[in-house]
């Protein structure tokens, strides 16, 4: 079945450590997105990519980095510069047309040890 | 700039009662509008979408939404709520051709009383 796979489902980070969240899609979608969700809050856009080898900052990009070397993959690195990384992270993808909805993965919950 | 407002943070309805969740948007052109639902610890699932044409759109699980351009609204409705409908509901607009990204509302938590 086509879909988006995020791994791991739970992730723990030590202080000063970088961690990478995986996002893979087999929907042949051009666009991919990373969101952060905090308890009781909506989705905040971290980064998005509309084509391979290109990506743009979202509303809260500081302390995060991404790459888009392959169409199906869009990993997110939470760096040590992100001082409050504990959150639920959601990856999504969509077709390039602006009238297409986004398809979401099941998320990764990141916690600080 | 595009924006979405969901005025109701939390809505509680009794099982079998009707439901309406409000969504207001700001957008520079004809909007593309979506409602998504999220169960705890899960990703978002598309309920329905509006692009053009009939202003009343039908979605999955018996949900519907009505686009009202004059009120800049896209309210979600369901005639009879089931306990399994309890979730977080998000309204979204876009993406616009210039912005390349969608904008989500802050969500409405739907609780269903037995």
Tab-separated table of C-alpha atoms in Angstrom:
chain	number	residue	atom	x	y	z
A	1	UNK	CA	0.000	0.000	0.000
A	2	UNK	CA	1.173	3.533	-0.710
A	3	UNK	CA	1.829	5.838	2.159
A	4	UNK	CA	4.250	7.726	4.338
A	5	UNK	CA	6.470	6.019	6.865
A	6	UNK	CA	8.029	7.878	9.750
A	7	UNK	CA	10.607	6.279	11.992
A	8	UNK	CA	11.203	5.819	14.776
A	9	UNK	CA	7.857	6.281	16.502
A	10	UNK	CA	9.573	7.320	19.738
A	11	UNK	CA	12.981	8.968	20.017
A	12	UNK	CA	15.004	10.185	22.954
A	13	UNK	CA	17.725	12.808	22.760
A	14	UNK	CA	20.444	13.683	25.183
A	15	UNK	CA	21.427	17.267	25.760
A	16	UNK	CA	23.795	18.530	23.044
A	17	UNK	CA	23.028	15.689	20.684
A	18	UNK	CA	21.745	15.850	17.119
A	19	UNK	CA	19.055	13.385	16.091
A	20	UNK	CA	17.574	12.577	12.698
A	21	UNK	CA	13.957	11.694	12.033
A	22	UNK	CA	13.218	9.620	8.973
A	23	UNK	CA	10.378	10.199	6.506
A	24	UNK	CA	9.852	8.047	3.432
A	25	UNK	CA	6.956	8.116	0.955
A	26	UNK	CA	6.041	5.820	-1.925
A	27	UNK	CA	3.214	7.961	-3.259
A	28	UNK	CA	5.390	9.565	-5.959
A	29	UNK	CA	4.620	12.965	-4.468
A	30	UNK	CA	6.782	15.931	-5.400
A	31	UNK	CA	6.221	17.983	-2.249
A	32	UNK	CA	7.135	17.011	1.315
A	33	UNK	CA	6.720	18.818	4.615
A	34	UNK	CA	7.791	18.680	8.249
A	35	UNK	CA	5.555	19.968	11.029
A	36	UNK	CA	5.965	20.298	14.753
A	37	UNK	CA	2.995	19.797	17.050
A	38	UNK	CA	3.011	20.709	20.743
A	39	UNK	CA	0.293	19.622	23.202
A	40	UNK	CA	-2.948	21.470	22.607
A	41	UNK	CA	-1.523	23.350	19.659
A	42	UNK	CA	-1.856	23.191	15.939
A	43	UNK	CA	0.751	22.354	13.336
A	44	UNK	CA	3.736	24.605	12.818
A	45	UNK	CA	5.696	24.252	9.587
A	46	UNK	CA	9.422	23.597	9.989
A	47	UNK	CA	10.619	22.996	6.421
A	48	UNK	CA	9.110	22.019	3.102
A	49	UNK	CA	10.394	20.853	-0.240
A	50	UNK	CA	8.614	21.045	-3.569
A	51	UNK	CA	11.299	19.337	-5.632
A	52	UNK	CA	14.400	17.227	-5.167
A	53	UNK	CA	17.512	19.127	-4.065
A	54	UNK	CA	15.496	22.161	-3.039
A	55	UNK	CA	13.742	23.112	0.202
A	56	UNK	CA	12.452	26.213	1.977
A	57	UNK	CA	12.273	27.285	5.591
A	58	UNK	CA	8.901	27.265	7.243
A	59	UNK	CA	7.789	29.279	10.246
A	60	UNK	CA	10.051	27.672	12.852
A	61	UNK	CA	13.183	26.445	11.021
A	62	UNK	CA	15.750	27.547	13.617
A	63	UNK	CA	17.535	24.581	15.172
A	64	UNK	CA	16.453	22.187	12.413
A	65	UNK	CA	17.956	21.054	9.116
A	66	UNK	CA	16.703	18.927	6.217
A	67	UNK	CA	17.885	17.375	2.978
A	68	UNK	CA	16.039	16.219	-0.137
A	69	UNK	CA	18.433	14.072	-2.108
A	70	UNK	CA	15.740	11.657	-3.267
A	71	UNK	CA	12.124	12.243	-4.181
A	72	UNK	CA	10.861	9.694	-1.688
A	73	UNK	CA	12.934	10.785	1.312
A	74	UNK	CA	12.949	13.953	3.435
A	75	UNK	CA	14.859	13.448	6.709
A	76	UNK	CA	14.753	16.044	9.465
A	77	UNK	CA	17.687	16.663	11.815
A	78	UNK	CA	16.971	18.232	15.172
A	79	UNK	CA	20.236	19.904	16.137
A	80	UNK	CA	21.593	20.805	19.554
A	81	UNK	CA	20.727	24.410	18.713
A	82	UNK	CA	17.042	23.566	19.143
A	83	UNK	CA	16.627	24.296	22.846
A	84	UNK	CA	13.128	22.923	23.242
A	85	UNK	CA	12.896	19.902	20.935
A	86	UNK	CA	10.353	17.872	22.904
A	87	UNK	CA	7.342	17.605	20.591
A	88	UNK	CA	5.418	15.428	18.165
A	89	UNK	CA	6.834	15.663	14.637
A	90	UNK	CA	4.716	15.014	11.576
A	91	UNK	CA	5.871	14.475	8.024
A	92	UNK	CA	3.524	14.972	5.079
A	93	UNK	CA	3.603	14.822	1.314
A	94	UNK	CA	1.416	15.990	-1.537
A	95	UNK	CA	1.263	16.252	-5.274
A	96	UNK	CA	2.620	19.462	-6.724
A	97	UNK	CA	-0.799	20.896	-7.631
A	98	UNK	CA	-1.952	23.415	-5.053
A	99	UNK	CA	-5.422	21.904	-4.830
A	100	UNK	CA	-4.175	18.559	-3.574
A	101	UNK	CA	-4.418	17.544	0.087
A	102	UNK	CA	-1.474	16.448	2.170
A	103	UNK	CA	-0.935	12.854	3.249
A	104	UNK	CA	0.530	12.439	6.724
A	105	UNK	CA	2.714	9.897	8.447
A	106	UNK	CA	1.946	8.646	11.961
A	107	UNK	CA	4.499	10.909	13.568
A	108	UNK	CA	7.614	10.683	15.744
A	109	UNK	CA	7.515	11.702	19.390
A	110	UNK	CA	10.822	13.203	20.482
A	111	UNK	CA	11.721	13.540	24.146
A	112	UNK	CA	14.748	14.852	26.017
A	113	UNK	CA	16.528	12.580	28.487
B	1	UNK	CA	-1.031	36.379	3.732
B	2	UNK	CA	-3.294	33.394	4.136
B	3	UNK	CA	-4.608	32.475	7.579
B	4	UNK	CA	-7.099	30.140	9.216
B	5	UNK	CA	-9.028	30.685	12.446
B	6	UNK	CA	-10.865	28.001	14.362
B	7	UNK	CA	-12.726	29.949	17.059
B	8	UNK	CA	-13.663	26.930	19.155
B	9	UNK	CA	-10.800	25.303	21.044
B	10	UNK	CA	-12.966	22.569	22.511
B	11	UNK	CA	-16.439	21.304	21.597
B	12	UNK	CA	-18.400	18.708	23.544
B	13	UNK	CA	-21.476	17.058	22.062
B	14	UNK	CA	-23.651	14.160	23.120
B	15	UNK	CA	-23.640	11.024	21.028
B	16	UNK	CA	-26.366	11.247	18.416
B	17	UNK	CA	-26.485	15.039	18.503
B	18	UNK	CA	-25.544	17.254	15.577
B	19	UNK	CA	-22.176	18.946	15.270
B	20	UNK	CA	-20.819	22.114	13.710
B	21	UNK	CA	-17.170	23.161	13.899
B	22	UNK	CA	-16.324	26.641	12.706
B	23	UNK	CA	-13.520	27.655	10.373
B	24	UNK	CA	-12.801	31.136	9.017
B	25	UNK	CA	-10.083	31.833	6.498
B	26	UNK	CA	-8.236	34.714	4.910
B	27	UNK	CA	-7.006	34.137	1.380
B	28	UNK	CA	-6.254	36.333	-1.604
B	29	UNK	CA	-8.066	34.310	-4.236
B	30	UNK	CA	-10.430	31.367	-4.548
B	31	UNK	CA	-9.298	29.151	-1.709
B	32	UNK	CA	-8.585	25.486	-1.589
B	33	UNK	CA	-10.025	24.330	1.742
B	34	UNK	CA	-9.591	21.144	3.714
B	35	UNK	CA	-10.713	19.521	6.940
B	36	UNK	CA	-8.469	16.935	8.575
B	37	UNK	CA	-8.983	14.772	11.655
B	38	UNK	CA	-6.340	13.480	14.061
B	39	UNK	CA	-6.686	10.698	16.604
B	40	UNK	CA	-4.322	10.791	19.623
B	41	UNK	CA	-0.757	9.879	18.707
B	42	UNK	CA	-1.578	9.582	15.029
B	43	UNK	CA	-1.122	11.604	11.870
B	44	UNK	CA	-3.827	13.629	10.184
B	45	UNK	CA	-6.437	12.088	7.894
B	46	UNK	CA	-8.323	14.021	5.237
B	47	UNK	CA	-12.065	14.333	5.914
B	48	UNK	CA	-13.043	16.439	2.905
B	49	UNK	CA	-11.876	19.165	0.537
B	50	UNK	CA	-13.299	22.067	-1.454
B	51	UNK	CA	-11.829	23.390	-4.702
B	52	UNK	CA	-14.704	24.836	-6.692
B	53	UNK	CA	-18.270	24.152	-7.772
B	54	UNK	CA	-20.907	22.931	-5.334
B	55	UNK	CA	-20.404	24.766	-2.057
B	56	UNK	CA	-21.613	21.822	0.020
B	57	UNK	CA	-19.047	19.042	-0.001
B	58	UNK	CA	-19.384	15.549	1.360
B	59	UNK	CA	-16.567	13.701	3.070
B	60	UNK	CA	-15.821	10.466	4.804
B	61	UNK	CA	-17.522	9.214	7.977
B	62	UNK	CA	-20.702	11.200	7.226
B	63	UNK	CA	-19.076	14.632	7.558
B	64	UNK	CA	-19.924	17.555	5.295
B	65	UNK	CA	-18.782	21.159	5.015
B	66	UNK	CA	-20.226	24.253	3.424
B	67	UNK	CA	-18.126	26.947	1.750
B	68	UNK	CA	-19.547	30.448	2.209
B	69	UNK	CA	-17.491	33.015	0.328
B	70	UNK	CA	-19.398	35.981	1.758
B	71	UNK	CA	-18.545	34.887	5.292
B	72	UNK	CA	-15.071	33.495	4.521
B	73	UNK	CA	-16.135	30.340	6.284
B	74	UNK	CA	-15.890	26.612	5.762
B	75	UNK	CA	-17.753	25.026	8.678
B	76	UNK	CA	-17.729	21.284	9.279
B	77	UNK	CA	-20.988	19.538	10.125
B	78	UNK	CA	-22.321	16.120	10.982
B	79	UNK	CA	-26.016	15.366	11.599
B	80	UNK	CA	-25.451	12.656	14.213
B	81	UNK	CA	-22.155	12.237	16.056
B	82	UNK	CA	-20.771	8.822	17.028
B	83	UNK	CA	-18.448	8.179	19.964
B	84	UNK	CA	-15.701	7.227	17.480
B	85	UNK	CA	-15.761	10.774	16.056
B	86	UNK	CA	-13.891	12.100	19.094
B	87	UNK	CA	-10.651	13.603	17.776
B	88	UNK	CA	-8.757	16.790	16.999
B	89	UNK	CA	-10.081	18.506	13.873
B	90	UNK	CA	-8.053	20.879	11.749
B	91	UNK	CA	-9.151	23.257	9.025
B	92	UNK	CA	-6.566	24.186	6.395
B	93	UNK	CA	-6.288	26.496	3.398
B	94	UNK	CA	-3.987	26.457	0.406
B	95	UNK	CA	-1.314	26.094	-0.609
B	96	UNK	CA	-1.294	29.199	-2.711
B	97	UNK	CA	0.779	29.233	-5.870
B	98	UNK	CA	3.049	31.858	-4.351
B	99	UNK	CA	3.409	30.447	-0.866
B	100	UNK	CA	3.752	26.785	-1.805
B	101	UNK	CA	2.533	25.746	1.616
B	102	UNK	CA	-0.756	25.187	3.367
B	103	UNK	CA	-1.870	27.013	6.495
B	104	UNK	CA	-3.563	25.088	9.300
B	105	UNK	CA	-5.830	26.341	12.038
B	106	UNK	CA	-4.978	25.617	15.671
B	107	UNK	CA	-7.522	22.817	15.798
B	108	UNK	CA	-10.733	22.033	17.666
B	109	UNK	CA	-10.858	19.165	20.139
B	110	UNK	CA	-14.079	17.229	19.733
B	111	UNK	CA	-15.325	15.301	22.760
B	112	UNK	CA	-18.352	13.030	22.511
B	113	UNK	CA	-20.413	12.323	25.624
B	114	UNK	CA	-22.184	8.963	25.891
